[in-house]
Structure formats: structure tokens, C-alpha cells
Tab-separated table of C-alpha atoms (C1' of nucleotides) in Angstrom:
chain	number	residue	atom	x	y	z
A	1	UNK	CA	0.000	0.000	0.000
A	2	UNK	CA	1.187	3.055	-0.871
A	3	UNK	CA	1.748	6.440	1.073
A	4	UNK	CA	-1.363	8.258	-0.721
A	5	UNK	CA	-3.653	5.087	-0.168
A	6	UNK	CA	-2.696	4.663	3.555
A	7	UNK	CA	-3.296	8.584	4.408
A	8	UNK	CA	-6.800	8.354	2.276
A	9	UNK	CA	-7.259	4.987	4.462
A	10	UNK	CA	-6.781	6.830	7.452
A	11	UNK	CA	-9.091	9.598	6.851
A	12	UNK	CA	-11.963	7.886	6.629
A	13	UNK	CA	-12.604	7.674	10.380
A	14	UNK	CA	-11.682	11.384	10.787
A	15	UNK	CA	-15.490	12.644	9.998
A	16	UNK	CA	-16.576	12.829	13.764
A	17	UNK	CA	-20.110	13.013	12.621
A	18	UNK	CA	-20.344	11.278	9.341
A	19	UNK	CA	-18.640	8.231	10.326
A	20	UNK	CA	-20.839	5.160	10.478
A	21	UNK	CA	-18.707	3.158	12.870
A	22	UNK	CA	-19.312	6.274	15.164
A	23	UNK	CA	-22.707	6.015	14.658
A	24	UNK	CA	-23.036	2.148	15.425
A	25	UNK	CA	-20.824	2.663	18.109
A	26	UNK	CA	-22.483	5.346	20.013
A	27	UNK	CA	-25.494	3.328	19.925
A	28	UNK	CA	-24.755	0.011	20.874
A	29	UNK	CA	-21.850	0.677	23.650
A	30	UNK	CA	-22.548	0.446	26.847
A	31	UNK	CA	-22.874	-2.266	28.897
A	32	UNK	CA	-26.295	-3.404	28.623
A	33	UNK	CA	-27.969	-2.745	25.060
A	34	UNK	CA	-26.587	-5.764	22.923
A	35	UNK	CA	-27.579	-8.251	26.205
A	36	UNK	CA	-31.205	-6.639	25.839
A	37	UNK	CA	-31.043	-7.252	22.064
A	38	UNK	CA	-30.393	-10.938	22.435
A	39	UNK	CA	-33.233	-11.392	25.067
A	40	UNK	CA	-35.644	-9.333	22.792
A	41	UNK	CA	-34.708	-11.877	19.740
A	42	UNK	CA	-35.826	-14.624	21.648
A	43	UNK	CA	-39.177	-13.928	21.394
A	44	UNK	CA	-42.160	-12.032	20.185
A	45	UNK	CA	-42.966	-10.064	23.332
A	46	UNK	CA	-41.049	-9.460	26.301
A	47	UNK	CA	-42.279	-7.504	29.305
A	48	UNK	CA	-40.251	-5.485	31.032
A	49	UNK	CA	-40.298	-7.596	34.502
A	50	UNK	CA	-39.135	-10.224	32.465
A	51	UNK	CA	-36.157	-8.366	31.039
A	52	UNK	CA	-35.387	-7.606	34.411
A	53	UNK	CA	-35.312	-11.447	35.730
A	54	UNK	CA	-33.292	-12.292	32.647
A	55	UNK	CA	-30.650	-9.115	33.732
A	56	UNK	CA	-30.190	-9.548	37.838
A	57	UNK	CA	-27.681	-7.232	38.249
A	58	UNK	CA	-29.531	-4.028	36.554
A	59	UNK	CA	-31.702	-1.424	37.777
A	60	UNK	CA	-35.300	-0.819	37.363
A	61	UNK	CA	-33.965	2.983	36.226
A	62	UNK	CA	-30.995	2.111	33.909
A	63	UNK	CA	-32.927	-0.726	32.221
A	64	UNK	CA	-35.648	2.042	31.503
A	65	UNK	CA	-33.012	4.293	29.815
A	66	UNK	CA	-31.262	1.678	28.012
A	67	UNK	CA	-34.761	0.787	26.390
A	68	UNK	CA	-36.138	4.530	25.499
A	69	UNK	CA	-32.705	4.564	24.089
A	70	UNK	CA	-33.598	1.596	21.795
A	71	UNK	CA	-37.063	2.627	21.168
A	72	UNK	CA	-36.016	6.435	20.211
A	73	UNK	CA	-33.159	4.870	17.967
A	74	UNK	CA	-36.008	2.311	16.537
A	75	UNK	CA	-34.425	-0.409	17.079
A	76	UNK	CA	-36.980	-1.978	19.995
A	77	UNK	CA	-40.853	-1.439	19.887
A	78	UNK	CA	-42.889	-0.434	22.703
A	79	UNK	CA	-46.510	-1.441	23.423
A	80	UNK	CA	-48.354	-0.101	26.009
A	81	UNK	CA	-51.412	-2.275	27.165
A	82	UNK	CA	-54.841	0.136	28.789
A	83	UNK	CA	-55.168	-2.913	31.626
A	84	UNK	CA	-54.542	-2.922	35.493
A	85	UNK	CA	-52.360	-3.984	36.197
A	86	UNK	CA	-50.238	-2.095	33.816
A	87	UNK	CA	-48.341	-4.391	30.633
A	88	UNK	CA	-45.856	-3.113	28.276
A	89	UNK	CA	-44.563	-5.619	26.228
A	90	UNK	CA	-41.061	-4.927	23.855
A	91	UNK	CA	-39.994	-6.451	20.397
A	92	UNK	CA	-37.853	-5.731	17.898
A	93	UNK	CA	-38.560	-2.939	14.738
A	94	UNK	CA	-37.642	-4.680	11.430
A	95	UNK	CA	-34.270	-2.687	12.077
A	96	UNK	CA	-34.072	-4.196	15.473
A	97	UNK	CA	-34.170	-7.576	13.600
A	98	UNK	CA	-32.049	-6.415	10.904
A	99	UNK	CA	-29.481	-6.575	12.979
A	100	UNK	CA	-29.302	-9.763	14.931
A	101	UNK	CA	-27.454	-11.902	12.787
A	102	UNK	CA	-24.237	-9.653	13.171
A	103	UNK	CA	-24.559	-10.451	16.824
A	104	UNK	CA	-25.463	-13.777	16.723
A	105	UNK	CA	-22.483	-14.860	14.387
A	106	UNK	CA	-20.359	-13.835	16.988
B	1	UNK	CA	-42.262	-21.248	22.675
B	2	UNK	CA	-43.674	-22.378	26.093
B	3	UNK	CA	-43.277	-21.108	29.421
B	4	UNK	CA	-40.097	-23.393	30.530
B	5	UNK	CA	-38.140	-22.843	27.282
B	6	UNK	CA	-38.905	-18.888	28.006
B	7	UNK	CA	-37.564	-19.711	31.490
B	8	UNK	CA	-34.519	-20.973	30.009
B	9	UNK	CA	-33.530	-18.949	27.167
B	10	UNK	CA	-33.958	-16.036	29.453
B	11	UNK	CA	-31.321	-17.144	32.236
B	12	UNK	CA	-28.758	-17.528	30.057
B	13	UNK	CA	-27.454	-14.045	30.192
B	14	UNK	CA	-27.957	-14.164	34.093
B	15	UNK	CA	-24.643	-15.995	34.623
B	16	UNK	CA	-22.944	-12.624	34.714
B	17	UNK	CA	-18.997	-13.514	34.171
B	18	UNK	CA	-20.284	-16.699	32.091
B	19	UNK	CA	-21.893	-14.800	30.222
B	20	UNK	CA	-19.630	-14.824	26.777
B	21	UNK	CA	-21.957	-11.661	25.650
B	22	UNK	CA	-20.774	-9.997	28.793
B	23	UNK	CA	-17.153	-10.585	27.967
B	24	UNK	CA	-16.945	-9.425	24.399
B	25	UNK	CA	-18.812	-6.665	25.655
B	26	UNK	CA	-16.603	-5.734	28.337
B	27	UNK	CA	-13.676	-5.493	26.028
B	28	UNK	CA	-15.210	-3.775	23.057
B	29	UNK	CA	-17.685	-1.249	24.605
B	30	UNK	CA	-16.076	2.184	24.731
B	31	UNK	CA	-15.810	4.757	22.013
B	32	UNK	CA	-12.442	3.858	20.606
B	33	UNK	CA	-11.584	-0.070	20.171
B	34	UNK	CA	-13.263	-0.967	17.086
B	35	UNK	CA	-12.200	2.047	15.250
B	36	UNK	CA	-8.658	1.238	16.411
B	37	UNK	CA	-9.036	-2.128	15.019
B	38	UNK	CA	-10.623	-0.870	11.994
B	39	UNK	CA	-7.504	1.419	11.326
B	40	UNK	CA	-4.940	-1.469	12.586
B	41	UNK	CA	-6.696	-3.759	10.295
B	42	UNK	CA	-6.026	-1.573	6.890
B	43	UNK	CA	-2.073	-1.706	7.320
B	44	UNK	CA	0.456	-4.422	8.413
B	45	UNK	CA	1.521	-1.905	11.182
B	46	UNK	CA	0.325	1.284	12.078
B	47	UNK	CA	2.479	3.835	14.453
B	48	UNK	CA	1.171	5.448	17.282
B	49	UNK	CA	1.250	8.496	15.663
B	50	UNK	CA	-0.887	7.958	12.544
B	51	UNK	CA	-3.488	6.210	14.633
B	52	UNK	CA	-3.536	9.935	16.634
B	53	UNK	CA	-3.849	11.260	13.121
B	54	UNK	CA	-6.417	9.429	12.043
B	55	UNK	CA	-8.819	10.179	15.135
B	56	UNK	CA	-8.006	13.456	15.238
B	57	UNK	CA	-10.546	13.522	18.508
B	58	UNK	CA	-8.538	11.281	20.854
B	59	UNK	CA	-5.619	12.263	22.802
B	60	UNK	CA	-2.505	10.570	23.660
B	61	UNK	CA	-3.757	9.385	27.242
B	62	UNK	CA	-6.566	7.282	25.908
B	63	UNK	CA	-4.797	6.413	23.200
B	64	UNK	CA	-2.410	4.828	25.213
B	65	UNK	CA	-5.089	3.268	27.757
B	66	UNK	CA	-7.065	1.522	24.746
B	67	UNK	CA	-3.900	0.387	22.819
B	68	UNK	CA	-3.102	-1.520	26.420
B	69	UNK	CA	-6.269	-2.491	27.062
B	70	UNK	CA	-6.235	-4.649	23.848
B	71	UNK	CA	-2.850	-5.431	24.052
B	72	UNK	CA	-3.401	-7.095	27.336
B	73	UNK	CA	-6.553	-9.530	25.680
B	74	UNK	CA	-4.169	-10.447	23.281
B	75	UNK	CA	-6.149	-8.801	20.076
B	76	UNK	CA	-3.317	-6.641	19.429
B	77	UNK	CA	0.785	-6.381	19.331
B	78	UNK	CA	2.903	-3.753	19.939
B	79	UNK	CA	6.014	-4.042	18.579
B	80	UNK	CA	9.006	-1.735	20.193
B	81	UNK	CA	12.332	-0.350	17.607
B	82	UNK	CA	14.869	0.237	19.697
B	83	UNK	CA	15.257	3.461	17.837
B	84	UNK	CA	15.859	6.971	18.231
B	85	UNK	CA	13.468	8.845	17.981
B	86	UNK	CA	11.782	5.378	19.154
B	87	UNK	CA	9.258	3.623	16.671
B	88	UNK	CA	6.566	1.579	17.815
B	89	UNK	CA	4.097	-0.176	15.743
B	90	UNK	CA	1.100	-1.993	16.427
B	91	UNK	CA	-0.727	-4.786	14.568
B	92	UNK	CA	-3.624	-7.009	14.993
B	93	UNK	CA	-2.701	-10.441	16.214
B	94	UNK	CA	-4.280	-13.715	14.464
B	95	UNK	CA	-6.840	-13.487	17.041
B	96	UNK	CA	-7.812	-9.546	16.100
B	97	UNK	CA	-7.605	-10.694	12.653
B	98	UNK	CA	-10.464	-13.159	13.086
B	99	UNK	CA	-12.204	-10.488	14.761
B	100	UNK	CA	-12.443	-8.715	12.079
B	101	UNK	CA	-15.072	-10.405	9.570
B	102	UNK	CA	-17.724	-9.367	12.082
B	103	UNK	CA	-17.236	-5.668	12.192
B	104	UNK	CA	-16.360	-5.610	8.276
B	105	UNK	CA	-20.062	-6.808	7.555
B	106	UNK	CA	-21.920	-4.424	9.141
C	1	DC	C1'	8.287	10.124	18.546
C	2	DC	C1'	5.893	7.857	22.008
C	3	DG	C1'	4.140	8.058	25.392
C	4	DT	C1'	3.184	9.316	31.066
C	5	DA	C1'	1.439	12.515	34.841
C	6	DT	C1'	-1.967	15.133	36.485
C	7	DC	C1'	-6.244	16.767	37.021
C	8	DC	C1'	-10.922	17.241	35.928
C	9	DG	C1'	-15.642	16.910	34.189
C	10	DA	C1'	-19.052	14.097	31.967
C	11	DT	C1'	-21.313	10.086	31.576
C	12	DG	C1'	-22.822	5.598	32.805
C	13	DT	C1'	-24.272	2.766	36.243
C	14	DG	C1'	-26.291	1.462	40.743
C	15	DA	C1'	-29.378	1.176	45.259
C	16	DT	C1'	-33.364	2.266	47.094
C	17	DA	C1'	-37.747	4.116	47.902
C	18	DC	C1'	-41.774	5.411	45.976
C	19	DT	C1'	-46.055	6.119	42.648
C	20	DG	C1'	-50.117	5.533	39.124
D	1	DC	C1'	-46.539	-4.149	36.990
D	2	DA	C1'	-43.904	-0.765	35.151
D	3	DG	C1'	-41.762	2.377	35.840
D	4	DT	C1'	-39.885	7.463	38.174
D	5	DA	C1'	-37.250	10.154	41.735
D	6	DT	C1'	-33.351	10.786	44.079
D	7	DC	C1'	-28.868	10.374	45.310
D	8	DA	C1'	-24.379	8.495	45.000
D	9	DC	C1'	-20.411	6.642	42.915
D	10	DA	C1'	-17.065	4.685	39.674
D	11	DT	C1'	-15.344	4.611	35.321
D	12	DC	C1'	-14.376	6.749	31.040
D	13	DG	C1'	-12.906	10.245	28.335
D	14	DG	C1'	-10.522	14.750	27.709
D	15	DA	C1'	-6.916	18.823	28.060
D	16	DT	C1'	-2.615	19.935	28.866
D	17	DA	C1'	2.065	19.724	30.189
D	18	DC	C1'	5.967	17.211	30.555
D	19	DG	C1'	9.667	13.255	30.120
D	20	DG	C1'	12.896	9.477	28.032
DNA sequence: CCGTATCCGATGTGATACTG
DNA sequence: CAGTATCACATCGGATACGG
């Protein structure tokens, strides 16, 4: 590789903004929103009690940002259900299931 | 899916340091390793310095803390020139090489 | 050139109690 | 049940100056 090609290599994660690693990145790190992914995939519906019992160690308060997170991204659906008691049940978006297989190859 | 296989599928990410999500999450969350493995993985080696160039946004300190970080789990090598001025390079080991095919896809 | 030292603020995460 | 409110804390990331 030459001099001209490695510099033009090496700009392309320069772009702050436009770069789409960033973007994945800044979505997805964090210690809990791939783990909530996988659980999601594994079925239709998942409420958010059950979430909870799948995740001991997290918080009724960080598990409820981690999902708006999701849901204002689009990646994870949220369905609120009129009854009392109250159910919410999450899925994926098509996106949301768009991108499973990159996770599950791993 | 009934209610045991539910039961199951969802206590598989409980295990917490069994959890093989948990681990590749644990190295790879952050804002910096998989560009840094992008970058290493476009050139045999790659100085210190260009990497600094080529994420303009990151300064030597963190630089330095992710480049051990992944040195340590054995994804990358640093390789020392007993030169002056000194020359380091790093590259991705097999095992960052093999790492690779998952982040190229996306 | 390749880092380390220092310090600091922001962000992410956590425990717990409480509410509609 | 499904969250919110509050507070606290640790870790991460960043700026800058300096050293071998």
C-alpha cells in the first residue's frame, strides 16, 4: 500500500459526525444494550419484569433508559397495554431484527 | 415457545462472568476499540502516531489506555524499535484478525 | 516520537424508595 | 406491573504539560 492510499485509508474515520462506525458505536456501547437485544430476539414479546429477571444485576432505572434509548433509535418497539395492572410488552422494529445476525455470528 | 423454554432462554445471560456476551462486551464497549481495530486492520503496522492522526478527537492518554487495554486480551501487538526517535508499531494479532469479519459486515 | 502525569468533568451505572 | 425520583459513585474520556 502506498503512502497516498494509507493517508486516504486513514481519513476515513476522521469525519466525527459522518462516520458510520461512530454512529453504530455510540449506539450500541454500553454495557447493557446488545444483552437486551439478544433477550428481545428470543421472542415475540417481552415484558419489562421479564427483562429484568433475565438481567439480575440491573436497575429498574438504567434498564428504563437503556430501552427509550432503543425505542427512540427504533431499534426496539414499545406497546403499552390500557389494563390494570399495567403491561408493556417490547420487540424488535424490522431494524431491530435487521441486525441480529451480526450479533449472533459472533 | 412455552413457558419453561422462556424460562430458560432467558437465564442464560444471568450468569454474569459466564456470560460470553458480557465478555466481548466488556472489552469492546467504549468509544475507541473498534475504530482502532478498523484502522490497525487496513495496514500491516500502524504507528502510534498515525493512529492519533487518524482520530483526530482522541488524545494521547486514551490512546495509550485503549492500545493496552487490547494489548493485554491479546487482540493486538505492539512491537518496540529500539530506535531513536523510538518507533513503535502496532498490529492485529491472528486473534484480532479473526475479529475482524464481524465488524467488516456491518 | 511515544508516550506518562496530572487533574478534571461528563457520563454511565447502581441502590433504594416510591407512585399511578 | 412498570416504571420514576433521588442520590451516589465509579469509570471513562478529555486537556494539557511534561519526560525518556
Amino acid at each position: 500500500m502506498s503512502k497516498i492510499e494509507l493517508k486516504e485509508n486513514l481519513k476515513k474515520y476522521s469525519n466525527l459526525d459522518e462516520c458510520p462506525i461512530r454512529n453504530i458505536i455510540s449506539r450500541f456501547s454500553g454495557k447493557w444494550p446488545v444483552i437486551i437485544l439478544c433477550i428481545l430476539s428470543e421472542n415475540e414479546c417481552t415484558r419489562f419484569n421479564q427483562i429484568q429477571k433475565a438481567i439480575p444485576d440491573i436497575s429498574p432505572k438504567v434498564l428504563s433508559d437503556t430501552l427509550k434509548n432503543l425505542e427512540t433509535d427504533g431499534i426496539i418497539k414499545r406497546i403499552v397495554y390500557g389494563e390494570v395492572p399495567p403491561r408493556v410488552e417490547y420487540s424488535l422494529t424490522k431494524l431491530g431484527l435487521s441486525l441480529m445476525p451480526y450479533i449472533n455470528n459472533s
